[in-house]
Coordinates of C-alpha atoms in Angstrom, one line a residue:
X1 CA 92.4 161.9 78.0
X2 CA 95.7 162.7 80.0
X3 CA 95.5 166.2 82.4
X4 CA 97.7 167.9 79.3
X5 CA 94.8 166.8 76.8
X6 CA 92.0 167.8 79.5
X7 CA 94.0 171.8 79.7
X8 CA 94.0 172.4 76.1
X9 CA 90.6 171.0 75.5
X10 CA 89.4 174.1 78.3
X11 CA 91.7 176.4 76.6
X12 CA 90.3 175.8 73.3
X13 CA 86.8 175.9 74.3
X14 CA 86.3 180.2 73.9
X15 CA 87.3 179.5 70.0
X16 CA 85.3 176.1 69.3
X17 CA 82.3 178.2 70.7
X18 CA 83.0 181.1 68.6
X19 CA 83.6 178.7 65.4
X20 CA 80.5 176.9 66.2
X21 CA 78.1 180.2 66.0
X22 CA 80.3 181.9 63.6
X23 CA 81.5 184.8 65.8
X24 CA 84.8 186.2 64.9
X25 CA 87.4 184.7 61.7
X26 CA 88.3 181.6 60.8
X27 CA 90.5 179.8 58.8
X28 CA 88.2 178.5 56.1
X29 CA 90.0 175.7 53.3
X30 CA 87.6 175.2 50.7
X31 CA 90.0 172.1 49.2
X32 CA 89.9 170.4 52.7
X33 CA 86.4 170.8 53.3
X34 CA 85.6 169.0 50.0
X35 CA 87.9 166.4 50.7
X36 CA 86.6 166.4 54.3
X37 CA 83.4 165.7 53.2
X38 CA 84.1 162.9 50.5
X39 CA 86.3 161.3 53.8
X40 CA 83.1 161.3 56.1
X41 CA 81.3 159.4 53.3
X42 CA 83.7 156.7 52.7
X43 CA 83.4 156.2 56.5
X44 CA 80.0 155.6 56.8
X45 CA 79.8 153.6 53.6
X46 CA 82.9 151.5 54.8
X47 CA 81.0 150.8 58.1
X48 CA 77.6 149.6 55.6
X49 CA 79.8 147.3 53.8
X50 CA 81.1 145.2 56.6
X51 CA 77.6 145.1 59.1
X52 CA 75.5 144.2 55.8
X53 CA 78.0 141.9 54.9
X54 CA 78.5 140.2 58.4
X55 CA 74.5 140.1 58.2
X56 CA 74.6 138.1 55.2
X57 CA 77.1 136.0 56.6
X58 CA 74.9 135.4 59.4
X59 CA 71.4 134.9 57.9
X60 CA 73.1 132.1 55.7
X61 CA 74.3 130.2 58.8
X62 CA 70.6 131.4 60.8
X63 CA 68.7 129.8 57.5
X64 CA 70.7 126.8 57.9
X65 CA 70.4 126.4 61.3
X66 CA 66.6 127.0 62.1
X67 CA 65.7 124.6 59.0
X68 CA 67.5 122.0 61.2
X69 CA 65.4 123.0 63.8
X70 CA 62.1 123.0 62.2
X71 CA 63.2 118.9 61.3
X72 CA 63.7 118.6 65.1
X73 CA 60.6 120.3 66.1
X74 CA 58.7 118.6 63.7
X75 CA 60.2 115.0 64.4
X76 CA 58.9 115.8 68.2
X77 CA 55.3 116.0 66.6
X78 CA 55.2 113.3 64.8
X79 CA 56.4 111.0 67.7
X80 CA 53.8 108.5 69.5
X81 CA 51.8 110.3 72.1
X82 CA 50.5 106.8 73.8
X83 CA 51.1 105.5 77.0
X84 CA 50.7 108.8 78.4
X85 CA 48.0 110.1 81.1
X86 CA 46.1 111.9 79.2
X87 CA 45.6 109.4 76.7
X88 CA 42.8 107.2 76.7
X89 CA 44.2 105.0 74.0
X90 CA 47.3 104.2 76.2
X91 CA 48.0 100.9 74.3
X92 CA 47.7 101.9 71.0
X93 CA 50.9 103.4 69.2
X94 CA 49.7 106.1 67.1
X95 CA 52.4 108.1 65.4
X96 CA 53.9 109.1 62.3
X97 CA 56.7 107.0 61.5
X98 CA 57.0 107.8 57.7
X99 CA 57.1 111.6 59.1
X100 CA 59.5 110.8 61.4
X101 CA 62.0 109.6 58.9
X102 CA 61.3 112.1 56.3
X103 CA 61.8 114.8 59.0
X104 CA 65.4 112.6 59.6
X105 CA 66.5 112.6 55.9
X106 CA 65.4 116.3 55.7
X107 CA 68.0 117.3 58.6
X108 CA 70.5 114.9 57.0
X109 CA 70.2 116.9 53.6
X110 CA 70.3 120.3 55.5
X111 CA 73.4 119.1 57.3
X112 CA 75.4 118.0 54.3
X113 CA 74.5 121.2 53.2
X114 CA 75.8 123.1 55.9
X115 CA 79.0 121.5 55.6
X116 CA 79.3 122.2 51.6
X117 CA 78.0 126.1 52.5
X118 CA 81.4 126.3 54.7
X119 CA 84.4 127.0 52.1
X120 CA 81.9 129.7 50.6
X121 CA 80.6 131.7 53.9
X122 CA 84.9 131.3 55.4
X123 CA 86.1 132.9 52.2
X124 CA 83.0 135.9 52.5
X125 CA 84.7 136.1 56.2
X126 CA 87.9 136.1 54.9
X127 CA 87.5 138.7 52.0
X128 CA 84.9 140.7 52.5
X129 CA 84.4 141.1 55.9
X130 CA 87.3 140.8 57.4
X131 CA 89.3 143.7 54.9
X132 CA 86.1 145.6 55.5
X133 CA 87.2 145.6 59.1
X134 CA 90.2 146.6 58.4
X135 CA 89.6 149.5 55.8
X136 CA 87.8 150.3 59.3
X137 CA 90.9 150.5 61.2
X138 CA 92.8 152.9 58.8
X139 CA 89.7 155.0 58.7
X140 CA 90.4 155.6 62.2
X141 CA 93.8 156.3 62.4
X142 CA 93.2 159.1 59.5
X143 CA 90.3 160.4 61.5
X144 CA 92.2 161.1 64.4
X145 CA 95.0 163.1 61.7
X146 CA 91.8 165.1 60.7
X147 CA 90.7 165.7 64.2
X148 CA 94.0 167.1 65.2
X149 CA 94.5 169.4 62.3
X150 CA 91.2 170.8 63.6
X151 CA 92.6 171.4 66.9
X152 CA 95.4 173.2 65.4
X153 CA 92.9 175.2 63.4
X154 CA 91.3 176.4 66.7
X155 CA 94.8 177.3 68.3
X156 CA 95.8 179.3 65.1
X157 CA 92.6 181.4 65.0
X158 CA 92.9 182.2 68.4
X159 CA 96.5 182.8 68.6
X160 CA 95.7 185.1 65.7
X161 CA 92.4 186.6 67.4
X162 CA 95.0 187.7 70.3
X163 CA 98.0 188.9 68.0
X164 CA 95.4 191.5 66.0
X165 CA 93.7 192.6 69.2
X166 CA 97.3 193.2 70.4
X167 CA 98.6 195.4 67.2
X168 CA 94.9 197.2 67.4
X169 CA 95.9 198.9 70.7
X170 CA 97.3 202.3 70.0
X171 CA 99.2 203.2 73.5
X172 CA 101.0 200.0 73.8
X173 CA 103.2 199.5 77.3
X174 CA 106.4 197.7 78.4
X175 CA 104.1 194.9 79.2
X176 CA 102.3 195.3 76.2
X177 CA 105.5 194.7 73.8
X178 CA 106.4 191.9 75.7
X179 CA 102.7 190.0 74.9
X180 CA 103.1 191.5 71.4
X181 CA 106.3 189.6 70.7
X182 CA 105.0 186.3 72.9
X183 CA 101.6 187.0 70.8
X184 CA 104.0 186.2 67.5
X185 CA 106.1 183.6 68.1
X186 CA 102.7 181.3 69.4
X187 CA 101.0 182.3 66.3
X188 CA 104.2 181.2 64.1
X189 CA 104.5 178.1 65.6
X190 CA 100.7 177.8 65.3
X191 CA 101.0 178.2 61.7
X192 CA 103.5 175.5 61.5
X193 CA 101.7 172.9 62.7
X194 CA 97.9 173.6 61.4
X195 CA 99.8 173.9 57.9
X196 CA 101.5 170.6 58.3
X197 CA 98.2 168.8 58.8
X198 CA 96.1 170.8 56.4
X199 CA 98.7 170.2 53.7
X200 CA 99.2 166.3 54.8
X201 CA 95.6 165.6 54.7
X202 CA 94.8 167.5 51.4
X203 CA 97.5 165.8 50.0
X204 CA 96.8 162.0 51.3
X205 CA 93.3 162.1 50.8
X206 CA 92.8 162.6 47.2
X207 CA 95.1 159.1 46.9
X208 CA 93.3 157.5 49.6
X209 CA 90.1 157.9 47.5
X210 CA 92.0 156.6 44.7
X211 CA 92.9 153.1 46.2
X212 CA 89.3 153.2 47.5
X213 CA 88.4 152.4 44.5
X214 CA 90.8 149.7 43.8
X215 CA 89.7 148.1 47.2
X216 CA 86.6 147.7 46.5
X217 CA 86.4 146.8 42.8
X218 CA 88.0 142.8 44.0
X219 CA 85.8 143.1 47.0
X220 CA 82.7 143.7 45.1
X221 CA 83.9 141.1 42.7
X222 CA 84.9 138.2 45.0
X223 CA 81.3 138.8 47.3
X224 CA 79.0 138.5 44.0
X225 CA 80.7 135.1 42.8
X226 CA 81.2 133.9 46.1
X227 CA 77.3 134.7 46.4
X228 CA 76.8 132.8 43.2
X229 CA 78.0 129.9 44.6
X230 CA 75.9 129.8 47.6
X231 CA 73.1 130.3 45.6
X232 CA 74.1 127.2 43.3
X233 CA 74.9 124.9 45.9
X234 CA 71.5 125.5 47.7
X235 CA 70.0 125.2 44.4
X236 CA 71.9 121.7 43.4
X237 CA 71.4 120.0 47.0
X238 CA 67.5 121.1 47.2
X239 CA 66.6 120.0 43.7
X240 CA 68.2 116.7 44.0
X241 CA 66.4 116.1 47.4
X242 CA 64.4 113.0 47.2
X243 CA 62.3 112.2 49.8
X244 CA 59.5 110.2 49.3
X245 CA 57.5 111.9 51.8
X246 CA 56.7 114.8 50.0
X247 CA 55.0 114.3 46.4
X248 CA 56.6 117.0 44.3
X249 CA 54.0 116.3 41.4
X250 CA 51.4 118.4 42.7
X251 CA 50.8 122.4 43.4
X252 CA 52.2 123.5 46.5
X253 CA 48.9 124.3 47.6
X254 CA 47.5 121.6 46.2
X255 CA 49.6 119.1 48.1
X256 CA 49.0 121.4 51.1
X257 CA 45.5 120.5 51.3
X258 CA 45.6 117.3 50.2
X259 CA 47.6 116.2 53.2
X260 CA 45.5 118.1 55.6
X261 CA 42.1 116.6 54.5
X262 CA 39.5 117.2 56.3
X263 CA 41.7 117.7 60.0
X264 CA 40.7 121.4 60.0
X265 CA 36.8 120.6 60.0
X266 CA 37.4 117.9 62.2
X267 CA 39.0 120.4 64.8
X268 CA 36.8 122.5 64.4
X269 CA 33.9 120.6 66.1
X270 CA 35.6 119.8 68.8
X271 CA 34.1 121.9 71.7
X272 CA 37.0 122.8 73.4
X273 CA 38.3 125.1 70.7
X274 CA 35.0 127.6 71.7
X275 CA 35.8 128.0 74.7
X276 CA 36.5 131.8 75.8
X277 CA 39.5 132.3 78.5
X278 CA 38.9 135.7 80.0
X279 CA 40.3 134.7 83.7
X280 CA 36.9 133.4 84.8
X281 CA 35.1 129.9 84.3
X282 CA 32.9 130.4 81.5
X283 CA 30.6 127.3 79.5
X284 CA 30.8 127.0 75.9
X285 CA 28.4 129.2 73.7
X286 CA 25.9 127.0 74.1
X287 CA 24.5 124.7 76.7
X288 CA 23.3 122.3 74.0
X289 CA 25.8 119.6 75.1
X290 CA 24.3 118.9 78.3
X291 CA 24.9 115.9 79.7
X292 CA 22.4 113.3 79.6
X293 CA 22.8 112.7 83.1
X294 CA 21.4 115.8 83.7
X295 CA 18.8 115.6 81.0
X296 CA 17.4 112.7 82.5
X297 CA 15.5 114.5 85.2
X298 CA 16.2 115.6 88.7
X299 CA 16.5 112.4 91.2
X300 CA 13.4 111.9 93.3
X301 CA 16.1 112.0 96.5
X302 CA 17.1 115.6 95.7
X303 CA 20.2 117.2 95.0
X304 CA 22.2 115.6 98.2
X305 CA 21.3 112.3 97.5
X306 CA 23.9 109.8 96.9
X307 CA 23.8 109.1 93.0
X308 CA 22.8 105.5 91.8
X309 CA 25.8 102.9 90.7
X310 CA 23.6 103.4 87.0
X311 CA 23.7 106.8 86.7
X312 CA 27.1 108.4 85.9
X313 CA 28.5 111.2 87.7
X314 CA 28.2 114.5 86.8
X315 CA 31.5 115.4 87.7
X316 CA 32.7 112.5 84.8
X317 CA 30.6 114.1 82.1
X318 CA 31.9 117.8 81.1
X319 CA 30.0 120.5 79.3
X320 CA 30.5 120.2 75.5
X321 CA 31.9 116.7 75.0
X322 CA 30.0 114.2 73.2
X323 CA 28.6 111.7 76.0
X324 CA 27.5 108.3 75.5
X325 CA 24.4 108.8 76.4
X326 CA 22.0 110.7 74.1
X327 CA 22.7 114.3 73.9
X328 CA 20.6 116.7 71.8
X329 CA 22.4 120.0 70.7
X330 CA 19.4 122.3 71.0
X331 CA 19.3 125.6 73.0
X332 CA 17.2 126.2 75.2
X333 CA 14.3 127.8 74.3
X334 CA 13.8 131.7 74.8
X335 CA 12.1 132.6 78.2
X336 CA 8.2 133.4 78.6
X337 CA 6.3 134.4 81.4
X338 CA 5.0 131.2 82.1
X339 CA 7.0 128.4 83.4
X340 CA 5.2 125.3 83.0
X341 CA 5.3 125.6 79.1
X342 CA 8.9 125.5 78.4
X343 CA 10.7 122.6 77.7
X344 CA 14.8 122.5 77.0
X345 CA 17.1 120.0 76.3
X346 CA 19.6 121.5 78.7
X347 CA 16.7 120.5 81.3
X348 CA 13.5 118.0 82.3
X349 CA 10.7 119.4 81.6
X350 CA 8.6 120.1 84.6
X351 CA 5.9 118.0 84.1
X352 CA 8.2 114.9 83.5
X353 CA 6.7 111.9 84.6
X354 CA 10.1 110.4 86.1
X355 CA 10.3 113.6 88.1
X356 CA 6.5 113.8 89.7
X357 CA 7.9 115.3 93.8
X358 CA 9.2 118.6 93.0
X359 CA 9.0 119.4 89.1
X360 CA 4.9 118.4 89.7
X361 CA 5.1 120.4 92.9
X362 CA 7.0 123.9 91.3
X363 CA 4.6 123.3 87.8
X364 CA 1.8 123.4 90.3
X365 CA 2.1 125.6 92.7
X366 CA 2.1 129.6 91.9
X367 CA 5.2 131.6 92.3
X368 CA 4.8 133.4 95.3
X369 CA 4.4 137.2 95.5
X370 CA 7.7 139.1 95.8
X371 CA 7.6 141.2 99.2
X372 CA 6.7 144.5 99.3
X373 CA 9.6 147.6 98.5
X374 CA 10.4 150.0 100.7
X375 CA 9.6 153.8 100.4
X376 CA 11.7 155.4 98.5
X377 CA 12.2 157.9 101.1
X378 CA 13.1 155.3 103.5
X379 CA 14.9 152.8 101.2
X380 CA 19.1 153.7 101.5
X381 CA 20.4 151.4 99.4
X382 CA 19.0 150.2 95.8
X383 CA 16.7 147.8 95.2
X384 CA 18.7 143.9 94.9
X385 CA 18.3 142.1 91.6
X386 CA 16.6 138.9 91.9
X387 CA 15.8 135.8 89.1
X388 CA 13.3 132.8 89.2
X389 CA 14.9 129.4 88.1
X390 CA 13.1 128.0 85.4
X391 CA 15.1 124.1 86.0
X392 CA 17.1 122.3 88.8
X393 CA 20.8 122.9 88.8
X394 CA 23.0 120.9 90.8
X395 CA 26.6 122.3 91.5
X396 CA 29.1 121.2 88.8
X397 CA 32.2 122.3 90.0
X398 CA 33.9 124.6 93.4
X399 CA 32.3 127.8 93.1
X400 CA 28.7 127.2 91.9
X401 CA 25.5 127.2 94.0
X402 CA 22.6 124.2 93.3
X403 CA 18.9 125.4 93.4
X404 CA 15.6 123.9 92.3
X405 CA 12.6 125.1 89.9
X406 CA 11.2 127.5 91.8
X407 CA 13.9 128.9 93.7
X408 CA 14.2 133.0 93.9
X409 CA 18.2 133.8 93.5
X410 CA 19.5 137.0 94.5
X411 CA 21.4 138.4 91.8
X412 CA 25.4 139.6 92.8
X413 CA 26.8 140.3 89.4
X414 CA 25.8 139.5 86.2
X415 CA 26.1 140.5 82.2
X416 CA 23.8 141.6 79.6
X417 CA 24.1 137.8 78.2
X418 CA 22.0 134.6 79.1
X419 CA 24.6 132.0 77.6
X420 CA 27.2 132.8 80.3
X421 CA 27.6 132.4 84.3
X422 CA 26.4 134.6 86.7
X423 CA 27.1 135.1 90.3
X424 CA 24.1 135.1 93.1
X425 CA 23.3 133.7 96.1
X426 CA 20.6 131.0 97.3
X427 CA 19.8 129.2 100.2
X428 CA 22.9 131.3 101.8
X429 CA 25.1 130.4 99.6
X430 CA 27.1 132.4 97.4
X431 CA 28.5 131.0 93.8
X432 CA 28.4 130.5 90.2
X433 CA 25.2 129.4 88.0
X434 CA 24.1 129.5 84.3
X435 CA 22.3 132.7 82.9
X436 CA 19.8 130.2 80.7
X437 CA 18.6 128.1 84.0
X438 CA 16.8 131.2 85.3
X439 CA 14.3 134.1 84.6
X440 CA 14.7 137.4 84.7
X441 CA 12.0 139.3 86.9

């Protein structure tokens, strides 16, 4: 806005207030308003044709695109996964090589596609969106005619407004005549000019809506057939898509879960699909996948002993995978007040035979008594949680704490559930252990 622009938008601001609230007269054209009114709605109708249009243009070339895409993505699945790290099969090639090349004929087909899809999505660019955009342009051009009329609709009110308040005064002065005749020339050439717009728009208008109609009738036309085609070339190149891949006999569901078999269940049972991720280590639901290490018994030499060369690690057998050794899926079984009774598979039993130093020694000797509270009086702090462990646990990871049968833990944090890991300490040492190893009490 030039300085000019930026003093007649202050002078005009009085009247666009009074207009606004309806205080005072105004010039009031019941032929423009309608016409106004029908303008406004070709507008925003105008600016729906060409973004829904450019949107269809787009979602063609998006559909086209991501389908070749999804051949890429799926072309990287089906690849061989050997002779990686993390395979244990490194030498075996396992892949999907029929997959691989129906994934390449499918992006071959989509391609060719693309390329016969062009003609049809440049000519919906060419005559729909792009006259669209320029219906826009004209659009604009009238709406700045309509906005100046309505600026010289304020100036003729107001020069009118000050004219009458003028001729009102009874005991008019030199000074008074003189604003009296200024008062009527403004207000003449006010006239002029709001006339000149008002008539030019009330005039143009009605023939602009006219050839609206003409515009759109060939637009509407040429997007429907030119939608037609689209929609038989996509049907054409689809149905005569022949990959033998994909057996087009059977029911799409059908087919669906005839290729998937029995992979779900199969998944499924794997245990690493339990596991919870909440930030902290946690076992599966269940310790029933023990290791057998483990469920041999506790070595005679304790739990700092140096393993045997026929025993494997612990470290090389992980909770919930299938060892080689016999594992038996069983939870433990629920806690009782006596120890010597209770036999798990996630632990020796304590009167195990292999095991006669320290399972014989914590099956026959009694718990010792815990030590007396404080007063209550005398006590500041409360009263710290201890458990009993009911089997040997030696330190799987960094973080957890080993103790024996026997051993009194002191409890840091733990939850309302047995099947997960609590915190304690023992034998000054501060770490991680499982709920089920211990008693409560």
């Amino acid at each position: 806005m030039s300085f000019r622009g930026f003093q007649k938008s202050v002078v005009r601001a009085p009247q666009q207030f009074k207009a606004k609230f309806n205080i005072g007269e105004h010039t009031k054209d019941p032929v423009f308003i309608d016409a106004e009114r029908r303008f406004h709605e070709l507008e925003v109708e105008t600016k729906r044709l060409h973004d829904e249009s450019k949107k269809y243009f787009d979602a063609i070339n998006g559909m086209l695109n991501h389908q070749i895409e999804f051949s890429k993505a799926m072309t990287e699945i089906y690849k061989p996964i050997s002779g990686r790290m993390s395979d244990p099969d490194s030498l075996e090639v396992q892949g999907n090589p029929d997959g691989i090349r129906a994934c390449e004929e499918y992006e071959a087909v989509v391609k060719d596609l693309q390329e016969s899809l062009k003609p049809e999505l440049e000519m919906i660019d060419s005559r729909v969106i792009r006259p669209a955009n320029e219906l826009l342009d004209v659009l604009k051009v009238i709406r700045k005619t309509a906005t100046k009329r309505e600026h010289k609709k304020l100036d003729y009110d107001r020069h009118n407004a000050t004219l009458k308040k003028i001729q009102d005064k009874k005991d008019k002065s030199a000074k008074d005549e003189k604003a009296l005749w200024k008062a009527e020339s403004e207000v003449e050439q006010a006239t002029q000019e709001f006339n000149y717009f008002n008539d030019l728009l009330k005039d143009e208008l009605p023939k602009l809506f006219a050839l609206e109609r003409q515009f759109i009738k060939p637009l509407f036309q040429s997007f429907y057939y030119m939608q037609l085609n689209i929609f038989y070339t996509l049907h054409e190149k689809m149905q005569h898509c022949d990959i033998g891949y994909f057996d087009l006999t059977l029911d799409v569901e059908e087919a669906f879960v005839k290729k998937r078999a029995d992979i779900l269940e199969r998944t499924e049972q794997l245990t690493i699909v339990r596991f919870k991720t909440s930030g902290q280590k946690k076992p599966p639901p269940k310790y029933g996948n023990k290791p057998a290490a483990i469920e041999a018994g506790p070595r005679p030499a304790g739990l700092l002993t140096a393993e045997s060369p026929s025993t494997p690690s612990l470290a090389s057998v992980k909770y919930g995978q299938q060892s080689q050794l016999d594992v038996v899926e069983n939870p433990p079984p629920p806690y009782s007040a006596s120890a010597t009774g209770l036999k798990s598979p996630m632990s020796p039993p304590l009167g195990s035979p292999s095991s006669p130093g320290l399972a014989a020694l914590a099956a026959g000797k009694p718990k010792p008594p815990p030590p007396k509270p404080k007063p209550t009086r005398l006590s500041g702090a409360p009263a710290v949680e201890t458990v009993t462990a009911l089997y040997d646990y030696s330190a799987q990871a960094e973080g957890d704490i080993s103790f024996r049968a026997g051993d009194v833990i002191e409890i840091v944090s733990r939850t309302q559930n047995a099947n997960e890991w609590w915190i304690g300490k023992c034998h000054g040492k501060q770490g991680q252990f499982p709920g089920n190893y211990v008693k409560v009490g």
